[in-house]
Tab-separated table of C-alpha atoms in Angstrom:
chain	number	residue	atom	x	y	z
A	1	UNK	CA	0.000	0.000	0.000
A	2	UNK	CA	1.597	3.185	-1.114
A	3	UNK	CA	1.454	6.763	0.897
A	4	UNK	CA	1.681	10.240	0.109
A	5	UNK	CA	4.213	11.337	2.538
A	6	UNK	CA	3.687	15.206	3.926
A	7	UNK	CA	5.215	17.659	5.321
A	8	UNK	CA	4.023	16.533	8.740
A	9	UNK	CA	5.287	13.141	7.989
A	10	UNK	CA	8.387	15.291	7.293
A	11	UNK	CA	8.637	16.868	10.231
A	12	UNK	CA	7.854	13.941	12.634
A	13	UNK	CA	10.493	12.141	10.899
A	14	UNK	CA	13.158	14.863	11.684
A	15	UNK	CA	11.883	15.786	14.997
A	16	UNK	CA	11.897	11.746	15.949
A	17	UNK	CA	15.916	11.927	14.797
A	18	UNK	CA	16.362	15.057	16.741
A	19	UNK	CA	14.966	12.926	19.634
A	20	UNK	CA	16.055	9.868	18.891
A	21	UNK	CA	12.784	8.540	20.442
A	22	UNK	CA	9.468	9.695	21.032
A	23	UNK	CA	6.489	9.593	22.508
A	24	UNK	CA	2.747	10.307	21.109
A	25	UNK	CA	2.406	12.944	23.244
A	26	UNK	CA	6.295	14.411	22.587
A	27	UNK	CA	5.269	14.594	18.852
A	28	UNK	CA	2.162	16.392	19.460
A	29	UNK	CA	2.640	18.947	21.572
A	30	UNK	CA	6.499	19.858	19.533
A	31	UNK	CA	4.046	19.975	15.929
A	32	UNK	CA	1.644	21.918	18.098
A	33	UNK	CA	3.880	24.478	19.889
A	34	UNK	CA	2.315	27.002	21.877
A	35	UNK	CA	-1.196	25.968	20.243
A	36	UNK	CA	-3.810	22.878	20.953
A	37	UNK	CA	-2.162	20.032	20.689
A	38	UNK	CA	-2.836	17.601	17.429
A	39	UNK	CA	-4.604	14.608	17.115
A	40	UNK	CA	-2.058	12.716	15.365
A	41	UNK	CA	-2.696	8.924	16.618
A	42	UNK	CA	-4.224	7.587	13.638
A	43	UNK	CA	-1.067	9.074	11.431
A	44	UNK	CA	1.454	7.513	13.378
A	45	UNK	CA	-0.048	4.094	13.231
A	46	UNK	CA	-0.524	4.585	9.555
A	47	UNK	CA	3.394	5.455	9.148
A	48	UNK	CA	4.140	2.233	11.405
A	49	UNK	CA	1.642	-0.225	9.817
A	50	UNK	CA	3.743	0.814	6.604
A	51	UNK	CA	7.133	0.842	8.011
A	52	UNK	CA	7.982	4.633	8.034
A	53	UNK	CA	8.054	4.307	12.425
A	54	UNK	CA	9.090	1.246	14.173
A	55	UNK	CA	7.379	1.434	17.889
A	56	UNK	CA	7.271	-0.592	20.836
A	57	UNK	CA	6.201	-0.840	24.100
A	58	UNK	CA	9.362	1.082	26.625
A	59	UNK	CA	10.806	-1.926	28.559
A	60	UNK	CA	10.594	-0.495	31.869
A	61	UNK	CA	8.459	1.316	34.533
A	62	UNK	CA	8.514	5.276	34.011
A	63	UNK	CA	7.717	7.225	37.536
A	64	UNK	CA	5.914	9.723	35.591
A	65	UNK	CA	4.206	7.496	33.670
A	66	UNK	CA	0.320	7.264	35.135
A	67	UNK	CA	-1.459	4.932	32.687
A	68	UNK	CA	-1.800	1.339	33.541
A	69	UNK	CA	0.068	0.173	29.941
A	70	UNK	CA	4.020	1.210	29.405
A	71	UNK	CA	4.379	4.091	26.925
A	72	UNK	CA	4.713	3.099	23.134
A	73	UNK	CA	7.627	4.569	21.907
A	74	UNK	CA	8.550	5.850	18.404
A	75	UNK	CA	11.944	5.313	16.418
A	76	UNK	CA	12.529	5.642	12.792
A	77	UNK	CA	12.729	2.768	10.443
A	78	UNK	CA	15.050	2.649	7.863
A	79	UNK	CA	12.389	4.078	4.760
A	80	UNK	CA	11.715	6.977	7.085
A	81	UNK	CA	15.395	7.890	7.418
A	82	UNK	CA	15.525	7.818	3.867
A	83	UNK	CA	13.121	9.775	3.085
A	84	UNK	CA	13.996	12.568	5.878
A	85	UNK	CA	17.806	12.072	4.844
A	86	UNK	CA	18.953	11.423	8.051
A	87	UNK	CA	21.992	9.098	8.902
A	88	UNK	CA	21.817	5.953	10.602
A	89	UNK	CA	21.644	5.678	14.632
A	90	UNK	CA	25.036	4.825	16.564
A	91	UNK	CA	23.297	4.542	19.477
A	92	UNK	CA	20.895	1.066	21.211
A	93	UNK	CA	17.612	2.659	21.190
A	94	UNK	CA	16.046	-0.109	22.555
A	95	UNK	CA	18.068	-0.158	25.415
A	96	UNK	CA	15.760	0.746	28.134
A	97	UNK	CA	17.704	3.087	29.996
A	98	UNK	CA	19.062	5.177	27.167
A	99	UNK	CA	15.658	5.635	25.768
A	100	UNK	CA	14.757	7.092	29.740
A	101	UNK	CA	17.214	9.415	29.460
A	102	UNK	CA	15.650	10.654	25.920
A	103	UNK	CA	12.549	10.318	26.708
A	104	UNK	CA	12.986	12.647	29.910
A	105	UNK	CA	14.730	15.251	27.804
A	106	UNK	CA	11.689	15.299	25.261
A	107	UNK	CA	9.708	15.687	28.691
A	108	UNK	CA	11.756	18.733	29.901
A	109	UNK	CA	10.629	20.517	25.672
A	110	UNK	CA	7.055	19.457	26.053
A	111	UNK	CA	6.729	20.846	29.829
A	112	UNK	CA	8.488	23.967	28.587
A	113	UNK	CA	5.562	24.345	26.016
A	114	UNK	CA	3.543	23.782	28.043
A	115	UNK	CA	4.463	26.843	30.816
A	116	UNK	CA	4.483	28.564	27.294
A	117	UNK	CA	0.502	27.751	26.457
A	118	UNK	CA	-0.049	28.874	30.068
A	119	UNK	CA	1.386	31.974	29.542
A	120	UNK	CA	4.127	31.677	32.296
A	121	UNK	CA	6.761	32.504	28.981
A	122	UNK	CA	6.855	33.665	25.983
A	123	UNK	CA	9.004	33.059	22.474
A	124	UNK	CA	10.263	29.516	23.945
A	125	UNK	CA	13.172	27.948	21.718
A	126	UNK	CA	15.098	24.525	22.384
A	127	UNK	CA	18.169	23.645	20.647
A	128	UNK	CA	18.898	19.581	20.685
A	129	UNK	CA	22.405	18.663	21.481
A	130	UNK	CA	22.577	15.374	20.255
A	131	UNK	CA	25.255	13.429	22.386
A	132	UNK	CA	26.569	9.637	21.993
A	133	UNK	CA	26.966	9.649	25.705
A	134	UNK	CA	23.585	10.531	27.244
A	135	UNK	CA	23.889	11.276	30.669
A	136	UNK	CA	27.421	12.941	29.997
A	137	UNK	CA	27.092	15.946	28.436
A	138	UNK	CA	24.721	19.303	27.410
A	139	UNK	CA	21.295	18.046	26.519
A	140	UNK	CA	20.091	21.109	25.190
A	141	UNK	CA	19.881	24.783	24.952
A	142	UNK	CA	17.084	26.545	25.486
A	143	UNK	CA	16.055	30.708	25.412
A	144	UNK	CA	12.810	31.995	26.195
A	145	UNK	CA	11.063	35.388	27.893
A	146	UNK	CA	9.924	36.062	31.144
A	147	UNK	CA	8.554	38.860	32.574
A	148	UNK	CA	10.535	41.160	29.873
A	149	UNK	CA	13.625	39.348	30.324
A	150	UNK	CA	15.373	36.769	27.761
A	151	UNK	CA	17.116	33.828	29.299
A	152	UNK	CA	19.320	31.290	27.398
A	153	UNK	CA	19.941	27.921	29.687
A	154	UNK	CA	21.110	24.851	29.241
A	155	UNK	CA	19.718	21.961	29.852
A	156	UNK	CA	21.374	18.397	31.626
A	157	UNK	CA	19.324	15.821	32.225
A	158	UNK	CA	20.159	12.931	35.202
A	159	UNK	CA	24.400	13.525	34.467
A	160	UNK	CA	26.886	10.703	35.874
A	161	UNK	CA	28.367	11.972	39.010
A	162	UNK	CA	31.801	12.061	37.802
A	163	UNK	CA	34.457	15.413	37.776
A	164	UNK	CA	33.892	15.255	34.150
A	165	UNK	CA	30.482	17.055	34.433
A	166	UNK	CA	32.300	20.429	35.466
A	167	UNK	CA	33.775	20.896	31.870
A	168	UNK	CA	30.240	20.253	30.360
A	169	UNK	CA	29.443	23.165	32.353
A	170	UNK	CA	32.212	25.154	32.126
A	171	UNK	CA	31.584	25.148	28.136
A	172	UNK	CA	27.762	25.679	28.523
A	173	UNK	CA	28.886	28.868	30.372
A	174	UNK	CA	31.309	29.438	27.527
A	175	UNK	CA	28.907	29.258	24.624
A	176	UNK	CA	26.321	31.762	26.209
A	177	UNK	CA	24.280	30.119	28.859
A	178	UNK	CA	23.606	32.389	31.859
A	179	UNK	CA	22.345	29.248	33.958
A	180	UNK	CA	23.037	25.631	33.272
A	181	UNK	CA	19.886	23.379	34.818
A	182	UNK	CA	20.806	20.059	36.237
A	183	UNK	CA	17.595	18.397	36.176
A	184	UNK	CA	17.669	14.505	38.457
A	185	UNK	CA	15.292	11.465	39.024
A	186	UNK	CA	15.465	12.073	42.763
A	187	UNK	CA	16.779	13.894	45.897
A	188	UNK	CA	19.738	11.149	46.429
A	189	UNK	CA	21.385	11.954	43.378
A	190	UNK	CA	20.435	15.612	43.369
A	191	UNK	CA	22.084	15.724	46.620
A	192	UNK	CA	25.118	13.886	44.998
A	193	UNK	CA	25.355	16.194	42.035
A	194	UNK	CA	25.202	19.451	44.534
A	195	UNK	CA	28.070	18.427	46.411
A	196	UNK	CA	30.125	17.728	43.269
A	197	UNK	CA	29.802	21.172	41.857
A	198	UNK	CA	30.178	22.665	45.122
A	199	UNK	CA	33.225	21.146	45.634
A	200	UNK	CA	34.591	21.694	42.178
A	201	UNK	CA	36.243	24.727	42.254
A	202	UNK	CA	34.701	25.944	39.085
A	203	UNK	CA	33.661	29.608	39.162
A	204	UNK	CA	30.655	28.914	37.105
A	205	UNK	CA	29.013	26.653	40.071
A	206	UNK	CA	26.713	29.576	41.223
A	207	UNK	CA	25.171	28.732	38.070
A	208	UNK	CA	24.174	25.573	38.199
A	209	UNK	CA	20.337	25.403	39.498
A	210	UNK	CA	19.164	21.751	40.362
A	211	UNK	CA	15.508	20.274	40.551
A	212	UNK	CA	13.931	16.573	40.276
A	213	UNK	CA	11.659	15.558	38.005
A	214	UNK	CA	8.772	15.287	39.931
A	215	UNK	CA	9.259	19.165	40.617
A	216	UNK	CA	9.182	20.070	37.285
A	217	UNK	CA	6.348	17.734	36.072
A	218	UNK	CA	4.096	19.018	39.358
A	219	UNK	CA	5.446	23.058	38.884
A	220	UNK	CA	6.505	23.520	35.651
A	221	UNK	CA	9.855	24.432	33.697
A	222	UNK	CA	10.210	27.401	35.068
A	223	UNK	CA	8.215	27.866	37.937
A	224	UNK	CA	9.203	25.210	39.805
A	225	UNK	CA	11.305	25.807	43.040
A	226	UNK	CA	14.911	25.764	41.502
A	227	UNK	CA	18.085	25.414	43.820
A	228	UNK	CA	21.406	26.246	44.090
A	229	UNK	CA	24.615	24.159	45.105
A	230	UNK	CA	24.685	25.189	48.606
A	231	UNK	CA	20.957	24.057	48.569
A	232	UNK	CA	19.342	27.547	48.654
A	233	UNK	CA	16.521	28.644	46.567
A	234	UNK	CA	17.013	30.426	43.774
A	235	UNK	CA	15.303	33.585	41.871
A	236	UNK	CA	16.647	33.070	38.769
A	237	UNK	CA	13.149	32.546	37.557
A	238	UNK	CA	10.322	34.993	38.521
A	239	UNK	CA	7.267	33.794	39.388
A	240	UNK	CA	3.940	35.460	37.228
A	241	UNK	CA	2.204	37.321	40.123
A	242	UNK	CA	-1.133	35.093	38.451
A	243	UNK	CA	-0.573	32.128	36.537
A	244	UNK	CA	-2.700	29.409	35.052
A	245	UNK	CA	-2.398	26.402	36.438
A	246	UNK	CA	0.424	24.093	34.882
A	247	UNK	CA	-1.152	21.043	32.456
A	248	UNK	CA	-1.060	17.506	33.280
A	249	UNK	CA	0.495	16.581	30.778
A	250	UNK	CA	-0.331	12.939	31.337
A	251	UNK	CA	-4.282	13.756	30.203
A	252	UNK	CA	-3.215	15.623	27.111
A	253	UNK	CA	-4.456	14.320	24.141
A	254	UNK	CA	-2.157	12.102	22.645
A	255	UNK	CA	11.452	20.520	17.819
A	256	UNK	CA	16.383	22.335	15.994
A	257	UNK	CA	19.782	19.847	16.802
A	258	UNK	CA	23.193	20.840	16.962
């Protein structure tokens, strides 16, 4: 059975390569952007019932997950890299834990959307950084405008504990990133990554700001309570005097890389 591929189809190809893999929801809300998200269900199992999008059912359990069923998740096949013109994956992406830490950076974009929808910021951007060592390196940058002010962060999600995160951030700092946001799966290693940047020496440390993942999917990107090494709160972000409050994501109907 033949198909007329879109531009949609287009961009879903190229935004599942930026990604590396995606969820329903991830592709949605990123085609969507600040608008209603799009019904796209019925295309994506048209694209994988003809072999544009291989998909599968993520191997393990997902804390932020709330539906009884594991997530499907979306890859490209080899058709649909041909006809996006993308090169072939390096990387396992069906091994469980490198699609978590993939899947939780397409969280961090959607959730930044979504503060966007709800008017808590305006003229949101995100910049892929696409890595062969997740977990080791700049996820992404991201600029957007609050309250009359532009910031330009970047973003590392769940980073190995190891001295070689301080020259990640060191070069984040470097390349024009007033604040680099260390985001973790919980307090433990939070608390782990604090001390290692506090303890580093580096002079860009003050600008690290740390927060779990439950923060951020309860709060918001930027509204949530960020903190700093020494485990103070931080003002980076102002808070809207009124806002809207943040999206469950989870009930939603079901982005550029350097």
């Amino acid at each position: 059975m033949a198909i007329q591929l879109n531009d949609r189809d287009l961009l879903i190809f190229q935004l599942i390569d930026e990604h590396r893999v995606l969820l329903e929801k991830h592709i949605s809300w990123f085609i969507s952007g600040e608008d209603k998200p799009v019904l796209i269900r019925d295309r994506l199992r048209k694209l994988f019932y003809l072999d544009y999008l291989l998909c599968h059912r993520h191997g393990t359990k997902l804390p932020w997950w709330t539906t009884p069923t594991k997530p499907l998740v979306y890859m490209l096949s080899q058709i649909s890299r041909a006809a996006a013109d993308v090169t072939e994956e390096v990387l396992d992406l069906y091994d469980a834990d490198i699609q978590r830490h993939f899947l939780e950076v397409a969280n961090l974009r959607m959730l930044g959307l979504i503060d966007q929808k709800d008017e808590k910021l305006s003229k949101f951007t995100w910049t892929t950084v696409k890595t062969e060592t997740p977990g080791k390196a700049v996820d992404a940058f991201v600029t957007f405008t609050q309250n009359a002010r532009t910031h330009k962060i970047a973003v590392v999600n769940h980073p190995a504990v190891t001295a070689e995160l301080v020259p990640s951030i060191d070069e984040a700092i470097k390349s024009g990133a007033e604040h680099v946001l260390l985001v973790s799966r919980d307090d433990a290693h939070q608390a782990a990554l604090q001390k290692l940047v506090a303890q580093s020496g580096s002079i860009n440390a003050k600008r690290c700001l740390f927060a779990t993942h439950h923060e951020i999917y309860r709060e918001g990107l930027v509204t949530t309570q960020w903190t700093t090494c020494d485990t103070s709160k931080a003002t980076v972000f102002a808070k809207p005097v009124e806002t809207a409050p943040t999206a469950n994501w989870t009930a939603m109907p079901v982005a550029t890389a350097v």
